[in-house]
Short mmCIF file of C-alpha atoms in Angstrom, two decimals:
data_model
loop_
_atom_site.label_atom_id
_atom_site.label_comp_id
_atom_site.label_asym_id
_atom_site.label_seq_id
_atom_site.Cartn_x
_atom_site.Cartn_y
_atom_site.Cartn_z
CA MET J 10 -21.70 -37.08 46.55
CA GLU J 11 -18.08 -36.14 46.08
CA LYS J 12 -17.46 -39.47 44.36
CA MET J 13 -20.22 -38.75 41.77
CA GLU J 14 -18.81 -35.30 41.10
CA ARG J 15 -15.38 -36.80 40.55
CA LEU J 16 -16.87 -39.37 38.15
CA LEU J 17 -18.69 -36.53 36.29
CA TYR J 18 -15.45 -34.54 36.00
CA GLU J 19 -13.57 -37.58 34.64
CA ALA J 20 -16.42 -38.32 32.23
CA SER J 21 -16.36 -34.80 30.96
CA VAL J 22 -12.63 -34.93 30.42
CA GLU J 23 -12.85 -38.22 28.58
CA GLY J 24 -16.08 -37.26 26.81
CA ASN J 25 -17.75 -40.39 28.06
CA ALA J 26 -21.45 -39.90 27.35
CA THR J 27 -22.39 -43.28 28.74
CA VAL J 28 -21.08 -42.44 32.17
CA LEU J 29 -22.91 -39.15 31.99
CA GLN J 30 -26.17 -40.90 31.31
CA SER J 31 -25.61 -43.34 34.19
CA LEU J 32 -24.93 -40.50 36.60
CA LEU J 33 -27.98 -38.58 35.48
CA GLU J 34 -30.10 -41.63 36.12
CA LYS J 35 -28.81 -41.86 39.63
CA ASP J 36 -29.10 -38.07 40.28
CA PRO J 37 -31.00 -35.93 37.70
CA LEU J 38 -29.82 -32.76 39.42
CA ILE J 39 -26.13 -33.54 39.41
CA LEU J 40 -25.33 -31.13 36.57
CA ASP J 41 -27.11 -28.30 38.42
CA LYS J 42 -25.36 -29.09 41.68
CA VAL J 43 -21.90 -29.21 40.06
CA THR J 44 -22.63 -25.96 38.27
CA LEU J 45 -23.70 -24.28 41.53
CA ASN J 46 -20.69 -25.45 43.53
CA GLN J 47 -17.90 -24.99 40.96
CA HIS J 48 -16.74 -22.16 38.74
CA ASP J 49 -14.03 -23.56 36.44
CA ASP J 50 -14.53 -27.33 36.22
CA MET J 51 -18.07 -27.27 34.99
CA PRO J 52 -18.71 -30.37 32.73
CA LEU J 53 -20.07 -28.53 29.73
CA HIS J 54 -17.08 -26.05 29.78
CA ILE J 55 -14.58 -28.92 30.00
CA ALA J 56 -16.29 -30.92 27.21
CA SER J 57 -16.57 -27.80 25.01
CA MET J 58 -12.94 -26.96 25.48
CA LEU J 59 -11.85 -30.55 24.60
CA GLY J 60 -14.29 -30.95 21.65
CA HIS J 61 -16.38 -33.91 23.01
CA ILE J 62 -19.34 -33.34 20.79
CA ASP J 63 -21.40 -36.43 22.06
CA PHE J 64 -20.89 -35.38 25.61
CA VAL J 65 -21.94 -31.80 24.80
CA ASN J 66 -25.06 -32.89 22.93
CA GLU J 67 -26.12 -35.14 25.84
CA ILE J 68 -25.87 -32.20 28.34
CA LEU J 69 -27.65 -29.84 25.93
CA ALA J 70 -30.49 -32.36 25.46
CA LYS J 71 -30.98 -32.60 29.24
CA LYS J 72 -30.11 -29.04 30.39
CA PRO J 73 -29.82 -26.59 27.40
CA LYS J 74 -29.76 -23.60 29.77
CA LEU J 75 -26.28 -24.68 31.03
CA SER J 76 -24.91 -23.20 27.79
CA LEU J 77 -25.32 -19.79 29.46
CA GLU J 78 -23.47 -20.64 32.64
CA ARG J 79 -20.24 -18.65 33.14
CA ASP J 80 -16.91 -19.57 34.80
CA SER J 81 -14.79 -17.42 36.96
CA GLN J 82 -13.53 -15.52 33.83
CA ARG J 83 -17.18 -15.03 32.71
CA ARG J 84 -16.70 -17.39 29.85
CA LEU J 85 -19.45 -19.44 28.36
CA PRO J 86 -18.86 -22.92 26.96
CA LEU J 87 -19.10 -21.31 23.56
CA HIS J 88 -16.09 -19.17 24.37
CA MET J 89 -14.03 -22.35 25.11
CA ALA J 90 -15.16 -24.18 21.96
CA SER J 91 -14.65 -21.12 19.74
CA ALA J 92 -11.07 -20.44 21.11
CA LYS J 93 -10.13 -24.14 20.50
CA GLY J 94 -11.71 -24.29 17.08
CA HIS J 95 -14.25 -27.15 17.65
CA VAL J 96 -16.74 -26.37 14.87
CA ASP J 97 -19.18 -29.18 15.74
CA VAL J 98 -19.43 -28.13 19.32
CA VAL J 99 -19.83 -24.48 18.28
CA LYS J 100 -22.74 -25.38 16.07
CA ALA J 101 -24.37 -27.35 18.85
CA LEU J 102 -24.00 -24.58 21.36
CA VAL J 103 -25.24 -21.86 18.97
CA SER J 104 -28.20 -23.98 18.11
CA ALA J 105 -29.09 -24.43 21.80
CA ASN J 106 -28.83 -20.68 22.51
CA PRO J 107 -27.97 -18.19 19.72
CA ASP J 108 -27.70 -15.30 22.33
CA ALA J 109 -24.46 -16.87 23.57
CA CYS J 110 -22.69 -15.50 20.39
CA SER J 111 -22.89 -11.89 21.79
CA ALA J 112 -21.84 -12.72 25.38
CA GLY J 113 -18.61 -11.05 26.51
CA ASP J 114 -16.06 -12.45 28.94
CA ARG J 115 -14.21 -10.55 31.58
CA ASP J 116 -12.17 -8.73 28.94
CA GLY J 117 -15.26 -7.96 26.85
CA MET J 118 -14.50 -10.47 24.14
CA ASN J 119 -17.27 -12.51 22.63
CA PRO J 120 -16.73 -16.01 21.17
CA LEU J 121 -16.20 -14.57 17.67
CA HIS J 122 -13.38 -12.33 19.01
CA LEU J 123 -11.66 -15.36 20.58
CA ALA J 124 -11.97 -17.35 17.41
CA ALA J 125 -10.51 -14.52 15.38
CA VAL J 126 -7.48 -13.87 17.49
CA LYS J 127 -6.81 -17.60 17.54
CA GLY J 128 -7.13 -17.90 13.70
CA ARG J 129 -10.11 -20.36 13.78
CA ASN J 130 -11.48 -19.68 10.34
CA GLU J 131 -14.22 -22.27 10.24
CA VAL J 132 -15.54 -21.19 13.64
CA VAL J 133 -15.54 -17.58 12.47
CA LYS J 134 -17.61 -18.53 9.34
CA GLU J 135 -20.08 -20.32 11.57
CA LEU J 136 -20.43 -17.61 14.14
CA VAL J 137 -20.80 -14.76 11.48
CA ARG J 138 -23.38 -16.84 9.59
CA ALA J 139 -25.35 -17.42 12.77
CA GLN J 140 -25.15 -13.87 14.24
CA PRO J 141 -23.59 -11.35 11.79
CA HIS J 142 -24.05 -8.41 14.19
CA VAL J 143 -21.54 -9.81 16.74
CA ALA J 144 -18.69 -8.97 14.32
CA ARG J 145 -19.35 -5.27 15.00
CA ALA J 146 -18.96 -5.52 18.81
CA LEU J 147 -16.08 -3.57 20.21
CA VAL J 148 -13.41 -4.65 22.62
CA GLN J 149 -12.14 -1.58 24.50
CA GLN J 150 -12.93 0.49 21.25
CA ASP J 151 -11.06 -2.04 19.07
CA THR J 152 -13.04 -3.69 16.28
CA ILE J 153 -12.52 -7.37 15.49
CA LEU J 154 -10.45 -6.26 12.46
CA HIS J 155 -8.14 -4.38 14.80
CA LEU J 156 -7.75 -7.62 16.87
CA CYS J 157 -6.93 -9.64 13.71
CA VAL J 158 -4.12 -7.23 12.80
CA LYS J 159 -2.82 -7.04 16.35
CA HIS J 160 -2.59 -10.87 16.42
CA ASN J 161 -1.43 -11.11 12.74
CA GLN J 162 -4.42 -13.22 11.64
CA LEU J 163 -4.56 -12.30 7.96
CA GLU J 164 -6.79 -15.12 6.74
CA VAL J 165 -9.45 -14.33 9.34
CA LEU J 166 -9.09 -10.58 8.38
CA LYS J 167 -9.71 -11.43 4.71
CA LEU J 168 -12.68 -13.66 5.56
CA LEU J 169 -14.31 -10.92 7.73
CA ILE J 170 -13.78 -8.13 5.21
CA GLU J 171 -15.08 -10.15 2.32
CA THR J 172 -18.06 -11.39 4.39
CA MET J 173 -19.03 -8.00 5.83
CA SER J 174 -18.18 -5.92 2.67
CA ASP J 175 -18.70 -2.63 4.48
CA HIS J 176 -16.55 0.44 3.73
CA GLU J 177 -17.15 2.09 7.08
CA PHE J 178 -16.32 -1.18 8.92
CA VAL J 179 -13.02 -1.53 7.09
CA ASN J 180 -12.07 2.07 7.94
CA SER J 181 -13.14 1.90 11.61
CA LYS J 182 -10.74 3.56 14.11
CA ASP J 183 -9.65 2.53 17.63
CA ALA J 184 -9.32 4.65 20.69
CA ASP J 185 -6.23 6.36 19.22
CA GLY J 186 -7.81 6.96 15.83
CA ASN J 187 -5.76 4.27 14.08
CA THR J 188 -7.28 2.30 11.34
CA ILE J 189 -6.15 -1.31 10.66
CA LEU J 190 -3.73 0.08 8.00
CA HIS J 191 -1.92 2.16 10.76
CA LEU J 192 -1.53 -1.02 12.87
CA ALA J 193 -0.29 -3.13 10.00
CA VAL J 194 2.24 -0.50 8.91
CA ALA J 195 3.51 -0.07 12.51
CA ASP J 196 3.95 -3.84 12.80
CA LYS J 197 5.29 -3.98 9.24
CA GLN J 198 2.93 -6.76 8.19
CA ILE J 199 3.74 -6.65 4.48
CA GLU J 200 1.17 -9.32 3.34
CA THR J 201 -1.61 -7.54 5.33
CA ILE J 202 -0.68 -4.12 3.96
CA ASN J 203 -0.75 -5.39 0.37
CA PHE J 204 -4.19 -6.97 0.91
CA LEU J 205 -5.64 -3.77 2.51
CA VAL J 206 -4.22 -1.48 -0.07
CA PHE J 207 -5.03 -3.42 -3.23
CA ASN J 208 -8.10 -5.44 -2.30
CA THR J 209 -10.17 -3.29 0.10
CA THR J 210 -11.57 0.15 0.23
CA ILE J 211 -9.21 1.22 3.07
CA GLU J 212 -8.45 4.95 3.15
CA VAL J 213 -4.66 5.07 2.80
CA ASN J 214 -4.42 8.69 3.95
CA ALA J 215 -6.65 8.50 6.96
CA SER J 216 -5.22 10.25 10.02
CA ASN J 217 -5.25 9.19 13.71
CA THR J 218 -5.71 11.43 16.66
CA ASN J 219 -2.15 12.68 16.34
CA GLY J 220 -2.69 13.68 12.73
CA GLU J 221 -0.55 10.81 11.45
CA THR J 222 -1.19 8.81 8.22
CA SER J 223 0.20 5.47 7.51
CA MET J 224 3.18 7.00 5.78
CA ASP J 225 3.93 9.00 8.94
CA ILE J 226 3.75 5.83 10.97
CA LEU J 227 6.21 4.17 8.58
CA SER J 228 8.71 6.97 8.64
CA GLN J 229 9.07 6.57 12.37
CA GLY J 230 10.68 3.13 12.01
CA PRO J 231 14.06 1.98 10.71
CA ASN J 232 14.86 2.10 6.98
CA ASP J 233 15.16 -1.67 6.44
CA THR J 234 14.13 -4.02 3.72
CA LYS J 235 10.52 -4.16 4.98
CA TYR J 236 10.47 -0.40 5.01
CA GLN J 237 11.42 -0.29 1.30
CA GLN J 238 8.69 -2.89 0.34
CA ILE J 239 6.01 -1.06 2.32
CA ILE J 240 6.85 2.37 1.10
CA ARG J 241 6.65 1.20 -2.53
CA CYS J 242 3.26 -0.41 -1.83
CA LEU J 243 1.89 2.74 -0.10
CA THR J 244 3.23 5.03 -2.76
CA ARG J 245 1.59 3.04 -5.57
CA SER J 246 -1.66 3.39 -3.72
CA GLY J 247 -1.41 7.12 -3.44
CA ALA J 248 -0.45 7.34 0.20
CA VAL J 249 1.20 10.54 1.45
CA GLU J 250 2.43 12.02 4.67
CA ALA J 251 0.11 14.32 6.59
CA GLU J 252 0.22 18.08 5.72
CA LYS J 253 3.21 19.62 7.36
CA GLU J 254 1.12 22.63 8.40
CA SER J 255 -0.69 20.51 10.89
CA PHE J 256 2.47 19.99 12.86
CA PHE J 257 3.44 23.71 13.07
CA ALA J 258 0.34 24.89 15.07
CA PRO J 259 1.34 27.06 18.02
CA ILE J 260 1.28 25.17 21.36
CA PRO J 261 0.67 27.15 24.51
CA GLN J 262 3.23 26.55 27.24
CA ASN J 263 2.15 24.09 29.95
CA SER J 264 -1.18 23.58 28.20
CA THR J 265 -3.28 20.55 29.03
CA ASN J 266 -6.46 19.12 27.62
CA LYS J 267 -9.68 18.57 29.45
CA THR J 268 -8.58 15.16 30.63
CA GLY J 269 -5.41 16.57 32.18
CA PHE J 270 -2.91 15.08 29.68
CA ASP J 271 -0.11 17.19 28.31
CA ASN J 272 -0.95 18.33 24.76
CA LYS J 273 2.69 18.60 23.75
CA LYS J 274 2.98 14.88 23.29
CA TYR J 275 0.39 15.03 20.57
CA TYR J 276 2.58 17.24 18.38
CA LYS J 277 5.68 16.45 16.36
CA LYS J 278 8.65 18.68 16.48
CA PRO J 279 8.98 20.14 12.98
CA HIS J 280 11.99 19.02 10.98
CA LEU J 281 12.01 21.67 8.19
CA GLU J 282 15.40 20.82 6.85
CA LYS J 283 14.73 17.07 6.68
CA ASP J 284 11.28 17.47 5.08
CA SER J 285 12.62 19.88 2.49
CA LYS J 286 15.43 17.46 1.64
CA ASN J 287 13.03 14.55 1.25
CA ASP J 288 10.73 16.65 -0.95
CA ASN J 289 13.68 17.68 -3.15
CA ASP J 290 14.91 14.08 -3.41
CA ASP J 291 11.47 12.88 -4.41
CA TRP J 292 11.19 15.59 -7.06
CA LEU J 293 14.65 14.66 -8.52
CA ASP J 294 13.81 10.99 -8.52
CA LYS J 295 10.59 11.62 -10.44
CA LYS J 296 12.38 13.85 -12.96
CA ARG J 297 15.21 11.29 -13.46
CA ASN J 298 12.64 8.53 -14.01
CA THR J 299 10.80 10.58 -16.52
CA LEU J 300 13.98 11.46 -18.41
CA MET J 301 14.97 7.74 -18.44
CA VAL J 302 11.66 6.66 -19.92
CA VAL J 303 11.59 9.44 -22.61
CA ALA J 304 15.28 8.90 -23.50
CA SER J 305 14.74 5.16 -23.95
CA LEU J 306 11.76 5.84 -26.20
CA ILE J 307 13.61 8.37 -28.42
CA ALA J 308 16.71 6.17 -28.61
CA THR J 309 14.54 3.29 -29.82
CA MET J 310 12.84 5.49 -32.44
CA ALA J 311 16.26 6.80 -33.65
CA PHE J 312 17.74 3.31 -33.98
CA GLN J 313 14.75 2.05 -36.05
CA ALA J 314 14.91 5.12 -38.23
CA GLY J 315 18.70 4.76 -38.79
CA THR J 316 18.46 1.02 -39.76
CA ASN J 317 15.17 1.53 -41.73
CA PRO J 318 15.50 4.88 -43.54
CA PRO J 319 12.64 6.59 -45.38
CA SER J 320 11.94 4.96 -48.75
CA GLY J 321 13.69 1.79 -47.58
CA VAL J 322 16.76 0.16 -49.09
CA TRP J 323 17.65 -1.28 -52.53
CA GLN J 324 16.81 -4.92 -52.94
CA ASP J 325 19.15 -5.59 -55.91
CA ASP J 326 22.43 -4.37 -57.39
CA SER J 327 22.80 -2.13 -60.47
CA THR J 328 25.76 -2.42 -62.79
CA THR J 329 25.54 1.19 -63.93
CA ASP J 330 24.85 3.13 -60.67
CA PRO J 331 27.35 2.69 -57.84
CA LEU J 332 24.81 4.02 -55.34
CA HIS J 333 22.28 1.35 -56.32
CA ARG J 334 23.50 -1.58 -54.30
CA ALA J 335 21.47 -4.11 -52.27
CA GLY J 336 21.08 -2.83 -48.69
CA PHE J 337 21.92 0.75 -49.51
CA ALA J 338 19.44 3.49 -48.62
CA VAL J 339 17.22 4.54 -51.65
CA MET J 340 17.20 8.09 -50.14
CA VAL J 341 20.93 8.45 -50.82
CA ARG J 342 20.29 8.12 -54.53
CA ASN J 343 17.09 9.96 -54.88
CA HIS J 344 17.48 12.75 -52.25
CA PRO J 345 21.22 13.03 -51.24
CA ASN J 346 20.81 16.41 -49.58
CA TYR J 347 17.80 15.32 -47.50
CA TYR J 348 19.63 12.11 -46.56
CA HIS J 349 22.67 13.97 -45.14
CA VAL J 350 20.35 16.15 -43.02
CA PHE J 351 18.34 13.13 -41.98
CA LEU J 352 21.39 11.17 -40.99
CA VAL J 353 22.94 14.04 -38.88
CA CYS J 354 19.69 14.85 -37.07
CA ASN J 355 18.93 11.24 -36.32
CA THR J 356 22.41 10.59 -35.08
CA VAL J 357 22.31 13.62 -32.81
CA GLY J 358 19.02 12.43 -31.29
CA PHE J 359 20.31 8.89 -30.90
CA VAL J 360 23.68 9.80 -29.31
CA SER J 361 22.04 12.47 -27.06
CA THR J 362 19.51 10.02 -25.63
CA LEU J 363 22.12 7.29 -25.11
CA SER J 364 24.22 9.75 -23.25
CA ILE J 365 21.32 10.60 -20.93
CA ILE J 366 20.70 6.92 -20.26
CA LEU J 367 24.37 6.22 -19.61
CA LEU J 368 24.64 9.13 -17.11
CA LEU J 369 21.41 8.20 -15.32
CA ILE J 370 22.47 4.59 -14.77
CA SER J 371 26.03 5.55 -13.74
CA GLY J 372 25.03 6.42 -10.18
CA LEU J 373 27.54 9.28 -9.86
CA PRO J 374 26.95 11.47 -6.79
CA PHE J 375 26.76 14.78 -8.60
CA LEU J 376 23.73 13.46 -10.53
CA ARG J 377 21.44 14.36 -7.59
CA HIS J 378 21.96 18.11 -8.13
CA ARG J 379 19.24 20.30 -9.76
CA VAL J 380 21.74 22.02 -12.06
CA PHE J 381 22.89 18.73 -13.54
CA LEU J 382 19.29 17.69 -14.05
CA TRP J 383 18.69 20.90 -15.87
CA VAL J 384 21.63 20.18 -18.16
CA LEU J 385 20.07 16.73 -18.88
CA MET J 386 16.82 18.42 -19.77
CA VAL J 387 18.62 20.71 -22.22
CA VAL J 388 20.23 17.65 -23.87
CA MET J 389 16.69 16.08 -24.01
CA TRP J 390 15.43 19.23 -25.80
CA ILE J 391 18.26 18.86 -28.35
CA ALA J 392 17.40 15.22 -28.86
CA THR J 393 13.64 16.02 -29.23
CA ALA J 394 14.39 18.86 -31.67
CA SER J 395 16.62 16.51 -33.68
CA MET J 396 13.99 13.83 -33.91
CA SER J 397 11.48 16.50 -35.03
CA LEU J 398 13.86 17.55 -37.88
CA THR J 399 14.39 13.85 -38.70
CA TYR J 400 10.64 13.51 -39.10
CA LEU J 401 10.42 16.68 -41.24
CA VAL J 402 13.11 15.59 -43.60
CA SER J 403 11.55 12.13 -44.00
CA ILE J 404 8.24 13.73 -44.92
CA LEU J 405 9.92 16.01 -47.42
CA ALA J 406 11.61 13.03 -49.04
CA LEU J 407 8.48 10.93 -49.12
CA THR J 408 6.04 13.59 -50.35
CA PRO J 409 5.59 13.57 -54.19
CA LYS J 410 5.30 17.34 -54.57
CA PRO J 411 7.16 19.09 -51.83
CA ASP J 412 7.35 22.35 -53.74
CA SER J 413 3.57 22.88 -53.68
CA LYS J 414 2.43 26.05 -51.96
CA PRO J 415 -0.16 24.41 -49.56
CA PHE J 416 2.45 21.96 -48.42
CA LYS J 417 5.03 24.68 -47.78
CA ASN J 418 2.54 26.72 -45.76
CA VAL J 419 1.66 23.76 -43.56
CA VAL J 420 5.30 22.84 -42.97
CA ASN J 421 6.33 26.40 -42.32
CA GLY J 422 3.52 26.90 -39.86
CA ILE J 423 4.46 23.69 -37.97
CA ILE J 424 8.06 24.74 -37.83
CA PHE J 425 7.14 28.16 -36.57
CA VAL J 426 4.97 26.75 -33.73
CA TRP J 427 7.70 24.23 -32.79
CA ILE J 428 10.43 26.86 -32.71
CA SER J 429 8.21 29.14 -30.62
CA LEU J 430 7.50 26.44 -28.15
CA MET J 431 11.22 25.54 -27.79
CA THR J 432 12.12 29.15 -27.39
CA PHE J 433 9.57 29.65 -24.66
CA LEU J 434 10.74 26.56 -22.75
CA VAL J 435 14.36 27.58 -23.00
CA ALA J 436 13.61 31.16 -21.89
CA ALA J 437 11.46 30.01 -19.03
CA HIS J 438 13.93 27.62 -17.62
CA ALA J 439 16.79 30.07 -18.11
CA ILE J 440 14.91 32.68 -16.06
CA ARG J 441 14.05 30.05 -13.43
CA LEU J 442 17.74 29.05 -13.23
CA MET J 443 18.87 32.68 -12.84
CA GLU J 444 16.36 33.14 -10.05
CA ILE J 445 17.77 30.08 -8.22
CA PHE J 446 21.30 31.42 -8.45
CA HIS J 447 20.14 34.89 -7.40
CA LYS J 448 18.38 33.60 -4.34
CA SER J 449 21.17 31.23 -3.26
CA PRO J 450 23.01 32.31 -0.04
CA HIS J 451 26.33 32.49 -1.86
CA SER J 452 25.12 35.12 -4.31
CA ARG J 453 23.93 37.51 -1.62
CA LYS J 454 26.20 40.30 -0.49
CA LYS J 455 27.29 40.29 3.09
CA PRO J 456 26.23 43.36 5.11
CA LEU J 457 28.97 45.86 5.91
CA SER J 458 30.15 45.69 9.49
CA THR J 459 29.87 48.84 11.47
#
């Protein structure tokens, strides 16, 4: 009997279906006996693990119930075939017993879980097609998506999300309240993060049980190259850090929760100065970027207006008029006073915006101060006002009857509104600047010592 069992074992390793048939003719119960006496060297498990499809089909034809036999790790033959990626064997086993798809091993993992963590895409497709509900089974409160991220299986993750197409499934949380985005950020899986943020319905500002968002998780790691790439990706998607107020809740001394764990570990120590500095830096960066964009736009407009003045340029030369030369501005001859005002205002706007651009790209350390930014904003106001006057002078030069009363009323009304708006902005910012200086520590008087 031991000799036949050894032959059966060797046949299962080699995938020799002919030997299997011969042994079954001699002893029709040999498969049952081997399964009863052994736990890890069962023929169907071995053949499934090695991908011997003919051998597997022969056993399933004779004893289909053997597909539900478990080894010492509580694994079915389908677990072995799924982990190894043998698609044909998986199809045969699923066809013999579809319930095997939902069977969990000693760790609670079903065949689909094993295929996912091993990156067996074709097996995952087959199992999900056969039994879609098994994809929702949990492993110690981890979904199959959490397992994919933990084992860095991006392709399987994409396949499952596209196949399931379920918002709640994508945003499922593990025992610690972490979504798959939390895990991907913690492990700095850049490709996974990009996929989740831009191709799924993941909630980028979801919080875990500690009240941490994905941005909070990222801030806990080193500021390296991956950090910079991830923070740009998360910022573009609208991700923010958790509300600071949630970290300042009073914590009773020596308090514990109902399970006996110390509550203090679930709270962060507030870093007011650091958070304030980061917020200030973010505000300054946004303002500088806005100034750069607007300055570039105004500089382009001023350059075009300077090289292509209103009314254009002469296309030929005149022998009698020295101002009538090819390439000279027509406005110089027809409206000399307007042209001088036009040229001055346009030049002021052009030079002002170029100065802003030059200072912003210089990288000087004092550029990160609010006062300097306020100065740049004043320069931008001057440039904007200059371009407005440039436009007004151009309209006056191009309008056939600038002395008509309706035209004057409209122009005067526009000028009045513009001057009022500029006055309001200058006054508001001046008052704000004085309040900043008044509230600064250096402006406060020291109390008299007694």
